[in-house]
PDB file of C-alpha atoms and ligand atoms in Angstrom:
ATOM      1  CA  UNK A 284     174.346 117.988 -79.969  1.00  0.00           C
ATOM      2  CA  UNK A 285     171.902 115.775 -81.905  1.00  0.00           C
ATOM      3  CA  UNK A 286     171.700 118.130 -84.911  1.00  0.00           C
ATOM      4  CA  UNK A 287     175.481 118.472 -85.041  1.00  0.00           C
ATOM      5  CA  UNK A 288     175.982 114.707 -85.070  1.00  0.00           C
ATOM      6  CA  UNK A 289     173.365 114.139 -87.764  1.00  0.00           C
ATOM      7  CA  UNK A 290     174.867 116.807 -90.008  1.00  0.00           C
ATOM      8  CA  UNK A 291     178.389 115.491 -89.371  1.00  0.00           C
ATOM      9  CA  UNK A 292     177.533 112.065 -90.835  1.00  0.00           C
ATOM     10  CA  UNK A 293     175.935 113.711 -93.884  1.00  0.00           C
ATOM     11  CA  UNK A 294     178.970 115.927 -94.494  1.00  0.00           C
ATOM     12  CA  UNK A 295     181.272 112.955 -94.039  1.00  0.00           C
ATOM     13  CA  UNK A 296     179.420 110.741 -96.514  1.00  0.00           C
ATOM     14  CA  UNK A 297     179.091 113.299 -99.315  1.00  0.00           C
ATOM     15  CA  UNK A 298     182.844 113.915 -99.472  1.00  0.00           C
ATOM     16  CA  UNK A 299     184.865 110.779-100.486  1.00  0.00           C
ATOM     17  CA  UNK A 300     182.198 108.545 -98.968  1.00  0.00           C
ATOM     18  CA  UNK A 301     181.525 107.690 -95.320  1.00  0.00           C
ATOM     19  CA  UNK A 302     185.173 107.357 -94.286  1.00  0.00           C
ATOM     20  CA  UNK A 303     185.431 109.824 -91.381  1.00  0.00           C
ATOM     21  CA  UNK A 304     187.500 112.128 -93.605  1.00  0.00           C
ATOM     22  CA  UNK A 305     185.561 115.052 -92.117  1.00  0.00           C
ATOM     23  CA  UNK A 306     187.150 114.375 -88.729  1.00  0.00           C
ATOM     24  CA  UNK A 307     190.801 114.663 -89.790  1.00  0.00           C
ATOM     25  CA  UNK A 308     192.729 117.683 -88.530  1.00  0.00           C
ATOM     26  CA  UNK A 309     194.846 119.414 -91.139  1.00  0.00           C
ATOM     27  CA  UNK A 310     198.116 121.096 -90.117  1.00  0.00           C
ATOM     28  CA  UNK A 311     197.734 123.455 -93.079  1.00  0.00           C
ATOM     29  CA  UNK A 312     194.033 124.162 -92.480  1.00  0.00           C
ATOM     30  CA  UNK A 313     193.114 122.626 -95.818  1.00  0.00           C
ATOM     31  CA  UNK A 314     191.040 119.695 -94.602  1.00  0.00           C
ATOM     32  CA  UNK A 315     187.273 119.181 -94.902  1.00  0.00           C
ATOM     33  CA  UNK A 316     186.831 120.837 -91.513  1.00  0.00           C
ATOM     34  CA  UNK A 317     188.187 124.040 -93.012  1.00  0.00           C
ATOM     35  CA  UNK A 318     185.767 124.119 -95.960  1.00  0.00           C
ATOM     36  CA  UNK A 319     183.133 126.835 -96.150  1.00  0.00           C
ATOM     37  CA  UNK A 320     180.119 124.621 -95.296  1.00  0.00           C
ATOM     38  CA  UNK A 321     181.956 123.190 -92.254  1.00  0.00           C
ATOM     39  CA  UNK A 322     184.202 125.836 -90.697  1.00  0.00           C
ATOM     40  CA  UNK A 323     182.472 127.540 -87.804  1.00  0.00           C
ATOM     41  CA  UNK A 324     179.247 125.576 -88.141  1.00  0.00           C
ATOM     42  CA  UNK A 325     179.895 121.826 -88.041  1.00  0.00           C
ATOM     43  CA  UNK A 326     179.476 120.675 -84.433  1.00  0.00           C
ATOM     44  CA  UNK A 327     180.222 117.536 -82.426  1.00  0.00           C
ATOM     45  CA  UNK A 328     183.939 116.885 -83.002  1.00  0.00           C
ATOM     46  CA  UNK A 329     184.751 116.726 -79.278  1.00  0.00           C
ATOM     47  CA  UNK A 330     181.782 114.431 -78.660  1.00  0.00           C
ATOM     48  CA  UNK A 331     182.903 112.023 -81.396  1.00  0.00           C
ATOM     49  CA  UNK A 332     186.430 112.029 -79.932  1.00  0.00           C
ATOM     50  CA  UNK A 333     185.002 111.220 -76.501  1.00  0.00           C
ATOM     51  CA  UNK A 334     182.855 108.379 -77.858  1.00  0.00           C
ATOM     52  CA  UNK A 335     185.832 106.965 -79.748  1.00  0.00           C
ATOM     53  CA  UNK A 336     188.048 107.125 -76.639  1.00  0.00           C
ATOM     54  CA  UNK A 337     185.490 105.136 -74.645  1.00  0.00           C
ATOM     55  CA  UNK A 338     185.029 102.567 -77.383  1.00  0.00           C
ATOM     56  CA  UNK A 339     188.816 102.198 -77.768  1.00  0.00           C
ATOM     57  CA  UNK A 340     189.233 101.654 -74.041  1.00  0.00           C
ATOM     58  CA  UNK A 341     186.887  98.659 -74.226  1.00  0.00           C
ATOM     59  CA  UNK A 342     187.515  97.336 -77.747  1.00  0.00           C
ATOM     60  CA  UNK A 343     190.782  98.700 -79.124  1.00  0.00           C
ATOM     61  CA  UNK A 344     191.175  98.793 -82.910  1.00  0.00           C
ATOM     62  CA  UNK A 345     187.741  97.386 -83.734  1.00  0.00           C
ATOM     63  CA  UNK A 346     185.276 100.204 -84.384  1.00  0.00           C
ATOM     64  CA  UNK A 347     186.088 102.760 -87.073  1.00  0.00           C
ATOM     65  CA  UNK A 348     185.398 106.477 -86.697  1.00  0.00           C
ATOM     66  CA  UNK A 349     183.212 106.237 -89.814  1.00  0.00           C
ATOM     67  CA  UNK A 350     181.010 103.629 -88.102  1.00  0.00           C
ATOM     68  CA  UNK A 351     180.883 105.757 -84.956  1.00  0.00           C
ATOM     69  CA  UNK A 352     179.622 108.696 -87.057  1.00  0.00           C
ATOM     70  CA  UNK A 353     176.887 106.539 -88.589  1.00  0.00           C
ATOM     71  CA  UNK A 354     175.802 105.158 -85.206  1.00  0.00           C
ATOM     72  CA  UNK A 355     175.975 108.539 -83.480  1.00  0.00           C
ATOM     73  CA  UNK A 356     173.753 110.080 -86.180  1.00  0.00           C
ATOM     74  CA  UNK A 357     171.168 107.329 -85.688  1.00  0.00           C
ATOM     75  CA  UNK A 358     171.289 107.481 -81.893  1.00  0.00           C
ATOM     76  CA  UNK A 359     171.070 111.283 -81.981  1.00  0.00           C
ATOM     77  CA  UNK A 360     167.909 111.130 -84.068  1.00  0.00           C
ATOM     78  CA  UNK A 361     166.346 108.508 -81.791  1.00  0.00           C
ATOM     79  CA  UNK A 362     167.256 110.542 -78.696  1.00  0.00           C
ATOM     80  CA  UNK A 363     165.282 113.564 -79.917  1.00  0.00           C
ATOM     81  CA  UNK A 364     162.172 111.681 -81.005  1.00  0.00           C
ATOM     82  CA  UNK A 365     162.995 109.918 -84.272  1.00  0.00           C
ATOM     83  CA  UNK A 366     162.620 106.204 -84.936  1.00  0.00           C
ATOM     84  CA  UNK A 367     165.382 103.590 -84.771  1.00  0.00           C
ATOM     85  CA  UNK A 368     166.899 102.042 -87.879  1.00  0.00           C
ATOM     86  CA  UNK A 369     169.580  99.356 -88.162  1.00  0.00           C
ATOM     87  CA  UNK A 370     172.945 100.704 -89.256  1.00  0.00           C
ATOM     88  CA  UNK A 371     175.060  98.366 -91.387  1.00  0.00           C
ATOM     89  CA  UNK A 372     178.636  98.405 -90.015  1.00  0.00           C
ATOM     90  CA  UNK A 373     182.140  97.622 -91.201  1.00  0.00           C
ATOM     91  CA  UNK A 374     183.276 100.951 -92.632  1.00  0.00           C
ATOM     92  CA  UNK A 375     186.990 101.724 -92.544  1.00  0.00           C
ATOM     93  CA  UNK A 376     188.518 105.161 -92.081  1.00  0.00           C
ATOM     94  CA  UNK A 377     190.192 107.021 -94.945  1.00  0.00           C
ATOM     95  CA  UNK A 378     193.534 108.800 -95.133  1.00  0.00           C
ATOM     96  CA  UNK A 379     192.671 111.954 -97.074  1.00  0.00           C
ATOM     97  CA  UNK A 380     190.673 115.062 -96.210  1.00  0.00           C
ATOM     98  CA  UNK A 381     190.427 117.929 -98.675  1.00  0.00           C
ATOM     99  CA  UNK A 382     188.932 121.370 -98.192  1.00  0.00           C
ATOM    100  CA  UNK A 383     188.732 121.918-101.940  1.00  0.00           C
ATOM    101  CA  UNK A 384     186.798 118.708-102.432  1.00  0.00           C
ATOM    102  CA  UNK A 385     184.330 119.531 -99.643  1.00  0.00           C
ATOM    103  CA  UNK A 386     183.797 123.009-101.081  1.00  0.00           C
ATOM    104  CA  UNK A 387     182.997 121.456-104.443  1.00  0.00           C
ATOM    105  CA  UNK A 388     180.718 118.573-103.538  1.00  0.00           C
ATOM    106  CA  UNK A 389     178.701 119.646-100.499  1.00  0.00           C
ATOM    107  CA  UNK A 390     175.348 121.135-101.516  1.00  0.00           C
ATOM    108  CA  UNK A 391     174.838 124.861-100.992  1.00  0.00           C
ATOM    109  CA  UNK A 392     171.731 126.266 -99.273  1.00  0.00           C
ATOM    110  CA  UNK A 393     171.349 128.559-102.276  1.00  0.00           C
ATOM    111  CA  UNK A 394     170.897 125.705-104.749  1.00  0.00           C
ATOM    112  CA  UNK A 395     167.727 125.341-106.791  1.00  0.00           C
ATOM    113  CA  UNK A 396     165.859 122.050-107.139  1.00  0.00           C
ATOM    114  CA  UNK A 397     167.581 120.910-110.362  1.00  0.00           C
ATOM    115  CA  UNK A 398     170.989 121.709-108.858  1.00  0.00           C
ATOM    116  CA  UNK A 399     170.177 119.729-105.709  1.00  0.00           C
ATOM    117  CA  UNK A 400     168.981 116.771-107.761  1.00  0.00           C
ATOM    118  CA  UNK A 401     172.296 116.693-109.650  1.00  0.00           C
ATOM    119  CA  UNK A 402     174.258 117.124-106.435  1.00  0.00           C
ATOM    120  CA  UNK A 403     172.534 114.162-104.779  1.00  0.00           C
ATOM    121  CA  UNK A 404     172.627 112.047-107.941  1.00  0.00           C
ATOM    122  CA  UNK A 405     176.419 112.399-107.947  1.00  0.00           C
ATOM    123  CA  UNK A 406     176.524 110.255-104.786  1.00  0.00           C
ATOM    124  CA  UNK A 407     173.790 107.862-105.913  1.00  0.00           C
ATOM    125  CA  UNK A 408     170.866 109.466-104.084  1.00  0.00           C
ATOM    126  CA  UNK A 409     167.528 110.193-105.783  1.00  0.00           C
ATOM    127  CA  UNK A 410     164.743 112.766-105.415  1.00  0.00           C
ATOM    128  CA  UNK A 411     163.074 110.732-102.682  1.00  0.00           C
ATOM    129  CA  UNK A 412     166.342 110.695-100.698  1.00  0.00           C
ATOM    130  CA  UNK A 413     166.819 114.421-101.287  1.00  0.00           C
ATOM    131  CA  UNK A 414     163.402 115.360 -99.944  1.00  0.00           C
ATOM    132  CA  UNK A 415     163.333 112.869 -97.079  1.00  0.00           C
ATOM    133  CA  UNK A 416     166.881 113.610 -95.893  1.00  0.00           C
ATOM    134  CA  UNK A 417     166.171 117.336 -96.042  1.00  0.00           C
ATOM    135  CA  UNK A 418     163.794 116.426 -93.211  1.00  0.00           C
ATOM    136  CA  UNK A 419     166.965 116.421 -91.086  1.00  0.00           C
ATOM    137  CA  UNK A 420     166.277 120.158 -90.931  1.00  0.00           C
ATOM    138  CA  UNK A 421     163.584 119.417 -88.373  1.00  0.00           C
ATOM    139  CA  UNK A 422     166.305 119.893 -85.735  1.00  0.00           C
ATOM    140  CA  UNK A 423     169.173 122.291 -85.248  1.00  0.00           C
ATOM    141  CA  UNK A 424     170.269 125.788 -86.002  1.00  0.00           C
ATOM    142  CA  UNK A 425     171.624 127.968 -88.795  1.00  0.00           C
ATOM    143  CA  UNK A 426     173.681 131.105 -89.157  1.00  0.00           C
ATOM    144  CA  UNK A 427     172.093 134.279 -90.469  1.00  0.00           C
ATOM    145  CA  UNK A 428     174.720 134.341 -93.223  1.00  0.00           C
ATOM    146  CA  UNK A 429     172.770 131.569 -94.917  1.00  0.00           C
ATOM    147  CA  UNK A 430     169.408 133.294 -94.616  1.00  0.00           C
ATOM    148  CA  UNK A 431     170.224 136.972 -95.092  1.00  0.00           C
ATOM    149  CA  UNK A 432     170.621 136.946 -98.875  1.00  0.00           C
ATOM    150  CA  UNK A 433     166.978 135.782 -99.032  1.00  0.00           C
ATOM    151  CA  UNK A 434     165.873 138.630 -96.790  1.00  0.00           C
ATOM    152  CA  UNK A 435     167.833 141.670 -97.905  1.00  0.00           C
ATOM    153  CA  UNK A 436     169.461 141.100-101.238  1.00  0.00           C
ATOM    154  CA  UNK A 437     167.616 138.411-103.163  1.00  0.00           C
ATOM    155  CA  UNK A 438     169.225 137.601-106.529  1.00  0.00           C
ATOM    156  CA  UNK A 439     171.648 140.438-105.842  1.00  0.00           C
ATOM    157  CA  UNK A 440     168.876 143.068-105.866  1.00  0.00           C
ATOM    158  CA  UNK A 441     169.280 145.358-102.826  1.00  0.00           C
ATOM    159  CA  UNK A 442     166.123 145.379-100.682  1.00  0.00           C
ATOM    160  CA  UNK A 443     164.563 142.376-102.457  1.00  0.00           C
ATOM    161  CA  UNK A 444     163.093 139.420-100.519  1.00  0.00           C
ATOM    162  CA  UNK A 445     162.834 135.870-101.855  1.00  0.00           C
ATOM    163  CA  UNK A 446     159.244 135.555-103.134  1.00  0.00           C
ATOM    164  CA  UNK A 447     159.236 131.884-102.076  1.00  0.00           C
ATOM    165  CA  UNK A 448     159.185 133.051 -98.440  1.00  0.00           C
ATOM    166  CA  UNK A 449     155.903 133.730 -96.672  1.00  0.00           C
ATOM    167  CA  UNK A 450     156.061 137.528 -96.073  1.00  0.00           C
ATOM    168  CA  UNK A 451     155.257 137.283 -92.370  1.00  0.00           C
ATOM    169  CA  UNK A 452     157.952 134.626 -91.944  1.00  0.00           C
ATOM    170  CA  UNK A 453     160.395 136.885 -93.788  1.00  0.00           C
ATOM    171  CA  UNK A 454     159.505 139.683 -91.354  1.00  0.00           C
ATOM    172  CA  UNK A 455     160.090 137.377 -88.400  1.00  0.00           C
ATOM    173  CA  UNK A 456     163.439 136.285 -89.825  1.00  0.00           C
ATOM    174  CA  UNK A 457     164.474 139.912 -90.318  1.00  0.00           C
ATOM    175  CA  UNK A 458     163.977 140.490 -86.573  1.00  0.00           C
ATOM    176  CA  UNK A 459     166.189 137.479 -85.834  1.00  0.00           C
ATOM    177  CA  UNK A 460     168.784 138.241 -88.492  1.00  0.00           C
ATOM    178  CA  UNK A 461     169.756 141.912 -88.849  1.00  0.00           C
ATOM    179  CA  UNK A 462     171.426 142.454 -92.211  1.00  0.00           C
ATOM    180  CA  UNK A 463     174.827 143.189 -90.671  1.00  0.00           C
ATOM    181  CA  UNK A 464     174.913 140.115 -88.412  1.00  0.00           C
ATOM    182  CA  UNK A 465     175.882 137.054 -90.451  1.00  0.00           C
ATOM    183  CA  UNK A 466     177.216 135.217 -87.388  1.00  0.00           C
ATOM    184  CA  UNK A 467     173.987 135.453 -85.394  1.00  0.00           C
ATOM    185  CA  UNK A 468     172.272 132.114 -85.014  1.00  0.00           C
ATOM    186  CA  UNK A 469     168.686 131.301 -85.922  1.00  0.00           C
ATOM    187  CA  UNK A 470     167.944 128.700 -83.281  1.00  0.00           C
ATOM    188  CA  UNK A 471     164.987 127.336 -85.148  1.00  0.00           C
ATOM    189  CA  UNK A 472     164.910 125.195 -88.264  1.00  0.00           C
ATOM    190  CA  UNK A 473     161.183 124.525 -87.706  1.00  0.00           C
ATOM    191  CA  UNK A 474     158.644 125.315 -84.989  1.00  0.00           C
ATOM    192  CA  UNK A 475     159.642 122.305 -82.850  1.00  0.00           C
ATOM    193  CA  UNK A 476     163.323 122.674 -83.162  1.00  0.00           C
ATOM    194  CA  UNK A 477     164.555 120.188 -80.602  1.00  0.00           C
ATOM    195  CA  UNK A 478     162.227 117.382 -81.678  1.00  0.00           C
ATOM    196  CA  UNK A 479     162.709 115.102 -84.634  1.00  0.00           C
ATOM    197  CA  UNK A 480     159.236 115.261 -86.188  1.00  0.00           C
ATOM    198  CA  UNK A 481     157.454 116.159 -89.424  1.00  0.00           C
ATOM    199  CA  UNK A 482     157.066 119.874 -88.698  1.00  0.00           C
ATOM    200  CA  UNK A 483     159.863 120.652 -91.130  1.00  0.00           C
ATOM    201  CA  UNK A 484     157.634 119.455 -93.968  1.00  0.00           C
ATOM    202  CA  UNK A 485     154.693 121.526 -92.730  1.00  0.00           C
ATOM    203  CA  UNK A 486     157.023 124.523 -92.558  1.00  0.00           C
ATOM    204  CA  UNK A 487     158.148 123.940 -96.152  1.00  0.00           C
ATOM    205  CA  UNK A 488     154.519 123.578 -97.233  1.00  0.00           C
ATOM    206  CA  UNK A 489     153.678 126.864 -95.509  1.00  0.00           C
ATOM    207  CA  UNK A 490     156.507 128.655 -97.316  1.00  0.00           C
ATOM    208  CA  UNK A 491     158.486 128.752 -94.093  1.00  0.00           C
ATOM    209  CA  UNK A 492     161.512 126.786 -95.218  1.00  0.00           C
ATOM    210  CA  UNK A 493     164.625 128.480 -93.893  1.00  0.00           C
ATOM    211  CA  UNK A 494     166.917 127.965 -96.880  1.00  0.00           C
ATOM    212  CA  UNK A 495     166.282 128.307-100.577  1.00  0.00           C
ATOM    213  CA  UNK A 496     167.222 124.610-100.766  1.00  0.00           C
ATOM    214  CA  UNK A 497     164.246 123.869 -98.486  1.00  0.00           C
ATOM    215  CA  UNK A 498     161.721 126.121-100.245  1.00  0.00           C
ATOM    216  CA  UNK A 499     162.704 124.877-103.673  1.00  0.00           C
ATOM    217  CA  UNK A 500     161.432 121.369-102.827  1.00  0.00           C
ATOM    218  CA  UNK A 501     157.940 122.684-103.604  1.00  0.00           C
ATOM    219  CA  UNK A 502     158.933 123.666-107.121  1.00  0.00           C
ATOM    220  CA  UNK A 503     158.806 120.136-108.505  1.00  0.00           C
ATOM    221  CA  UNK A 504     155.594 118.078-108.542  1.00  0.00           C
ATOM    222  CA  UNK A 505     157.260 114.807-107.548  1.00  0.00           C
ATOM    223  CA  UNK A 506     159.161 116.431-104.682  1.00  0.00           C
ATOM    224  CA  UNK A 507     156.036 118.317-103.609  1.00  0.00           C
ATOM    225  CA  UNK A 508     154.114 115.057-103.325  1.00  0.00           C
ATOM    226  CA  UNK A 509     156.867 113.599-101.141  1.00  0.00           C
ATOM    227  CA  UNK A 510     156.821 116.717 -98.931  1.00  0.00           C
ATOM    228  CA  UNK A 511     153.041 116.449 -98.572  1.00  0.00           C
ATOM    229  CA  UNK A 512     153.093 112.787 -97.685  1.00  0.00           C
ATOM    230  CA  UNK A 513     155.838 113.280 -95.090  1.00  0.00           C
ATOM    231  CA  UNK A 514     153.941 116.238 -93.603  1.00  0.00           C
ATOM    232  CA  UNK A 515     150.805 114.112 -93.231  1.00  0.00           C
ATOM    233  CA  UNK A 516     152.336 110.852 -92.052  1.00  0.00           C
ATOM    234  CA  UNK A 517     155.068 110.689 -89.400  1.00  0.00           C
ATOM    235  CA  UNK A 518     155.017 106.906 -89.782  1.00  0.00           C
ATOM    236  CA  UNK A 519     155.952 106.982 -93.428  1.00  0.00           C
ATOM    237  CA  UNK A 520     158.489 109.781 -92.868  1.00  0.00           C
ATOM    238  CA  UNK A 521     160.269 107.865 -90.109  1.00  0.00           C
ATOM    239  CA  UNK A 522     160.585 104.675 -92.103  1.00  0.00           C
ATOM    240  CA  UNK A 523     161.597 106.562 -95.264  1.00  0.00           C
ATOM    241  CA  UNK A 524     164.175 108.532 -93.290  1.00  0.00           C
ATOM    242  CA  UNK A 525     165.792 105.363 -91.929  1.00  0.00           C
ATOM    243  CA  UNK A 526     165.919 103.874 -95.427  1.00  0.00           C
ATOM    244  CA  UNK A 527     167.525 106.972 -96.948  1.00  0.00           C
ATOM    245  CA  UNK A 528     169.998 107.275 -94.067  1.00  0.00           C
ATOM    246  CA  UNK A 529     171.159 103.692 -94.666  1.00  0.00           C
ATOM    247  CA  UNK A 530     171.585 104.549 -98.352  1.00  0.00           C
ATOM    248  CA  UNK A 531     173.530 107.696 -97.496  1.00  0.00           C
ATOM    249  CA  UNK A 532     175.600 105.747 -94.963  1.00  0.00           C
ATOM    250  CA  UNK A 533     176.641 103.319 -97.692  1.00  0.00           C
ATOM    251  CA  UNK A 534     178.113 105.948-100.030  1.00  0.00           C
ATOM    252  CA  UNK A 535     181.575 104.833-101.202  1.00  0.00           C
ATOM    253  CA  UNK A 536     182.453 103.058 -97.984  1.00  0.00           C
ATOM    254  CA  UNK A 537     185.902 101.567 -97.513  1.00  0.00           C
ATOM    255  CA  UNK A 538     185.752  97.937 -96.404  1.00  0.00           C
ATOM    256  CA  UNK A 539     187.983  94.913 -95.908  1.00  0.00           C
ATOM    257  CA  UNK A 540     191.631  95.745 -96.548  1.00  0.00           C
ATOM    258  CA  UNK A 541     190.862  99.307 -97.642  1.00  0.00           C
ATOM    259  CA  UNK A 542     191.475 102.125 -95.167  1.00  0.00           C
ATOM    260  CA  UNK A 543     192.208 101.589 -91.488  1.00  0.00           C
ATOM    261  CA  UNK A 544     190.641 101.748 -88.052  1.00  0.00           C
ATOM    262  CA  UNK A 545     191.966 104.992 -86.638  1.00  0.00           C
ATOM    263  CA  UNK A 546     193.209 105.124 -83.069  1.00  0.00           C
ATOM    264  CA  UNK A 547     191.980 108.682 -82.675  1.00  0.00           C
ATOM    265  CA  UNK A 548     189.430 110.187 -85.027  1.00  0.00           C
ATOM    266  CA  UNK A 549     191.249 113.441 -85.737  1.00  0.00           C
ATOM    267  CA  UNK A 550     194.422 111.854 -87.170  1.00  0.00           C
ATOM    268  CA  UNK A 551     195.492 108.940 -89.354  1.00  0.00           C
ATOM    269  CA  UNK A 552     197.454 106.244 -87.523  1.00  0.00           C
ATOM    270  CA  UNK A 553     201.176 106.961 -87.346  1.00  0.00           C
ATOM    271  CA  UNK A 554     202.046 103.478 -88.614  1.00  0.00           C
ATOM    272  CA  UNK A 555     199.775 103.931 -91.656  1.00  0.00           C
TER     273      UNK A 555
HETATM  274  C1  HEM B 681     169.705 119.211 -99.310  1.00  0.00           C
HETATM  275  C2  HEM B 681     170.854 119.807 -99.155  1.00  0.00           C
HETATM  276  C3  HEM B 681     171.258 120.461 -97.877  1.00  0.00           C
HETATM  277  C4  HEM B 681     171.711 121.721 -97.732  1.00  0.00           C
HETATM  278  C5  HEM B 681     171.937 122.733 -98.840  1.00  0.00           C
HETATM  279  C6  HEM B 681     171.939 121.931 -96.327  1.00  0.00           C
HETATM  280  C7  HEM B 681     172.433 123.100 -95.780  1.00  0.00           C
HETATM  281  C8  HEM B 681     172.513 123.357 -94.425  1.00  0.00           C
HETATM  282  C9  HEM B 681     172.952 124.603 -93.854  1.00  0.00           C
HETATM  283  C10 HEM B 681     173.437 125.809 -94.629  1.00  0.00           C
HETATM  284  C11 HEM B 681     172.832 124.498 -92.505  1.00  0.00           C
HETATM  285  C12 HEM B 681     173.114 125.589 -91.464  1.00  0.00           C
HETATM  286  C13 HEM B 681     174.521 125.547 -90.946  1.00  0.00           C
HETATM  287  C14 HEM B 681     174.803 126.733 -90.077  1.00  0.00           C
HETATM  288  O1  HEM B 681     174.739 127.862 -90.581  1.00  0.00           O
HETATM  289  O2  HEM B 681     175.121 126.561 -88.867  1.00  0.00           O
HETATM  290  C15 HEM B 681     172.335 123.176 -92.226  1.00  0.00           C
HETATM  291  C16 HEM B 681     172.090 122.694 -90.977  1.00  0.00           C
HETATM  292  C17 HEM B 681     171.725 121.407 -90.721  1.00  0.00           C
HETATM  293  N1  HEM B 681     171.582 120.400 -91.647  1.00  0.00           N
HETATM  294 FE1  HEM B 681     171.524 120.614 -93.637  1.00  0.00          FE
HETATM  295  N2  HEM B 681     171.617 120.799 -95.653  1.00  0.00           N
HETATM  296  C18 HEM B 681     171.202 119.861 -96.560  1.00  0.00           C
HETATM  297  C19 HEM B 681     170.858 118.562 -96.290  1.00  0.00           C
HETATM  298  C20 HEM B 681     170.925 117.988 -95.048  1.00  0.00           C
HETATM  299  C21 HEM B 681     170.856 116.575 -94.792  1.00  0.00           C
HETATM  300  C22 HEM B 681     170.793 115.505 -95.868  1.00  0.00           C
HETATM  301  C23 HEM B 681     170.921 116.419 -93.448  1.00  0.00           C
HETATM  302  C24 HEM B 681     170.907 115.145 -92.629  1.00  0.00           C
HETATM  303  C25 HEM B 681     170.241 114.078 -92.976  1.00  0.00           C
HETATM  304  C26 HEM B 681     171.031 117.734 -92.858  1.00  0.00           C
HETATM  305  C27 HEM B 681     171.070 118.005 -91.521  1.00  0.00           C
HETATM  306  C28 HEM B 681     171.251 119.255 -90.976  1.00  0.00           C
HETATM  307  C29 HEM B 681     171.155 119.531 -89.553  1.00  0.00           C
HETATM  308  C30 HEM B 681     170.770 118.537 -88.473  1.00  0.00           C
HETATM  309  C31 HEM B 681     171.464 120.886 -89.388  1.00  0.00           C
HETATM  310  C32 HEM B 681     171.557 121.659 -88.072  1.00  0.00           C
HETATM  311  C33 HEM B 681     173.015 121.617 -87.623  1.00  0.00           C
HETATM  312  C34 HEM B 681     173.294 122.239 -86.269  1.00  0.00           C
HETATM  313  O3  HEM B 681     172.377 122.588 -85.548  1.00  0.00           O
HETATM  314  O4  HEM B 681     174.491 122.329 -85.944  1.00  0.00           O
HETATM  315  N3  HEM B 681     171.068 118.660 -93.865  1.00  0.00           N
HETATM  316  N4  HEM B 681     172.156 122.509 -93.404  1.00  0.00           N
END
């Protein structure tokens, strides 16, 4: 579940800040969970609920769901080989969760470099953060729906393949992702899929990035230098990753009298 928990914190923070809004159930299916980038692919909700229940049983009303997401993301990374970083705490949980908002602000895997830069800048993150945090794609899985347009229909041209993809990698992906199977899962974001390491950056360098948003990091000289450095030096990648995760974890947090500490992560408190 490590990849699911890491991605969950990212998707929480980009929409209304790190306020656990991604965890709220919506009776009308119009919450963040129901947005295109989340529905059917975001994983770890039951695990977060279980963690929260245990924490509540020991320390009721003290630890917010937003803090649990931040800590779970860090612990997940450490568990699969990444390096520890200190997580600043004190986030409160929000009251609002909007599908429309999530659909608008979460980055798409089909974005080009300039689009990604703008998307990250909107939440106060820079090119360094963009490249380093993309390193999260060293673990986890993806659905063929995200990859197939690069393999079969690039730029809307039937039969065209994304030229940014290494041709032999494109062939391999076509065996994993038949054109009519968008729900099939590619269980490999890089060659060492269950380990948090720097192989993602080597993959990107070798034109084996899974998404356009990965491949496009080579299109800018500054980003390319960051990719190269991370590929060469696990030490620098690990410390950069921790720094950028803290920055991401600080996006628009609710503190003090703002927000609440939810009793259960999937619903706002009834006395709110
Ligand atoms: C740069 C913009 C990003 C885009 C466009 C993007 C897009 C995606 C997409 C489309 C998937 C596959 C989902 C699926 O089909 O199941 C995915 C998976 C994943 N992403 Fe990203 N992502 C981005 C940045 C990040 C960041 C900043 C992190 C964390 C620091 C992250 C962590 C992950 C992880 C761990 C997975 C695997 C999830 C799993 O196995 O359930 N991504 N991402």
